[in-house]
PDB file of C-alpha atoms in Angstrom:
ATOM      1  CA  UNK A  12      -1.652 -15.150 -17.379  1.00  0.00           C
ATOM      2  CA  UNK A  13       0.218 -14.397 -14.453  1.00  0.00           C
ATOM      3  CA  UNK A  14       0.012 -11.064 -12.241  1.00  0.00           C
ATOM      4  CA  UNK A  15       3.091  -9.473 -11.478  1.00  0.00           C
ATOM      5  CA  UNK A  16       1.125  -6.498  -9.887  1.00  0.00           C
ATOM      6  CA  UNK A  17       1.934  -8.077  -6.430  1.00  0.00           C
ATOM      7  CA  UNK A  18       5.044  -8.909  -6.783  1.00  0.00           C
ATOM      8  CA  UNK A  19       5.287  -5.380  -7.246  1.00  0.00           C
ATOM      9  CA  UNK A  20       3.539  -3.875  -4.398  1.00  0.00           C
ATOM     10  CA  UNK A  21       5.991  -6.445  -2.075  1.00  0.00           C
ATOM     11  CA  UNK A  22       8.983  -4.861  -3.272  1.00  0.00           C
ATOM     12  CA  UNK A  23       7.546  -1.453  -2.969  1.00  0.00           C
ATOM     13  CA  UNK A  24       6.820  -1.931   1.212  1.00  0.00           C
ATOM     14  CA  UNK A  25       9.823  -4.182   0.941  1.00  0.00           C
ATOM     15  CA  UNK A  26      12.073  -0.663  -0.532  1.00  0.00           C
ATOM     16  CA  UNK A  27      10.149   1.943   1.844  1.00  0.00           C
ATOM     17  CA  UNK A  28      11.517   0.208   4.594  1.00  0.00           C
ATOM     18  CA  UNK A  29       7.525   0.480   6.005  1.00  0.00           C
ATOM     19  CA  UNK A  30       4.648  -2.505   6.604  1.00  0.00           C
ATOM     20  CA  UNK A  31       1.956  -3.325   4.327  1.00  0.00           C
ATOM     21  CA  UNK A  32      -1.548  -2.197   5.522  1.00  0.00           C
ATOM     22  CA  UNK A  33      -5.087  -3.463   4.719  1.00  0.00           C
ATOM     23  CA  UNK A  34      -8.895  -3.137   5.458  1.00  0.00           C
ATOM     24  CA  UNK A  35     -12.435  -4.473   4.288  1.00  0.00           C
ATOM     25  CA  UNK A  36     -14.980  -1.805   4.226  1.00  0.00           C
ATOM     26  CA  UNK A  37     -18.400  -3.540   3.454  1.00  0.00           C
ATOM     27  CA  UNK A  38     -19.889  -2.807   0.630  1.00  0.00           C
ATOM     28  CA  UNK A  39     -22.937  -5.018   1.279  1.00  0.00           C
ATOM     29  CA  UNK A  40     -23.283  -9.216   2.318  1.00  0.00           C
ATOM     30  CA  UNK A  41     -21.921 -10.432  -0.957  1.00  0.00           C
ATOM     31  CA  UNK A  42     -18.592  -8.537  -1.165  1.00  0.00           C
ATOM     32  CA  UNK A  43     -16.104  -6.439   0.626  1.00  0.00           C
ATOM     33  CA  UNK A  44     -13.421  -3.534  -0.634  1.00  0.00           C
ATOM     34  CA  UNK A  45     -10.053  -4.572  -0.176  1.00  0.00           C
ATOM     35  CA  UNK A  46      -7.343  -1.750   0.080  1.00  0.00           C
ATOM     36  CA  UNK A  47      -4.214  -2.725   0.965  1.00  0.00           C
ATOM     37  CA  UNK A  48      -1.498   0.834   1.593  1.00  0.00           C
ATOM     38  CA  UNK A  49       1.893   1.538   1.390  1.00  0.00           C
ATOM     39  CA  UNK A  50       4.182   4.740   2.062  1.00  0.00           C
ATOM     40  CA  UNK A  51       7.261   5.369   0.516  1.00  0.00           C
ATOM     41  CA  UNK A  52       9.057   8.685   0.082  1.00  0.00           C
ATOM     42  CA  UNK A  53       9.337  10.363  -2.199  1.00  0.00           C
ATOM     43  CA  UNK A  54      12.873  11.345  -3.943  1.00  0.00           C
ATOM     44  CA  UNK A  55      13.194  15.198  -2.679  1.00  0.00           C
ATOM     45  CA  UNK A  56      10.670  15.365  -0.998  1.00  0.00           C
ATOM     46  CA  UNK A  57      10.369  17.949   1.574  1.00  0.00           C
ATOM     47  CA  UNK A  58       7.425  16.873   4.502  1.00  0.00           C
ATOM     48  CA  UNK A  59       5.983  20.236   5.787  1.00  0.00           C
ATOM     49  CA  UNK A  60       5.133  18.571   8.868  1.00  0.00           C
ATOM     50  CA  UNK A  61       8.181  18.011  11.538  1.00  0.00           C
ATOM     51  CA  UNK A  62       8.390  14.586  12.658  1.00  0.00           C
TER      52      UNK A  62
END
């Protein structure tokens, strides 16, 4: 079975115009959490912070 979740993440990053960010957080000597983040703007959302 082929997962398409990864392509969805890349498409979100492409459409957002922002870079993907990632980090690794060690759980122990064998495992780590891998976090990937993409910032997207919600349609119609007005930020409370001027930028």
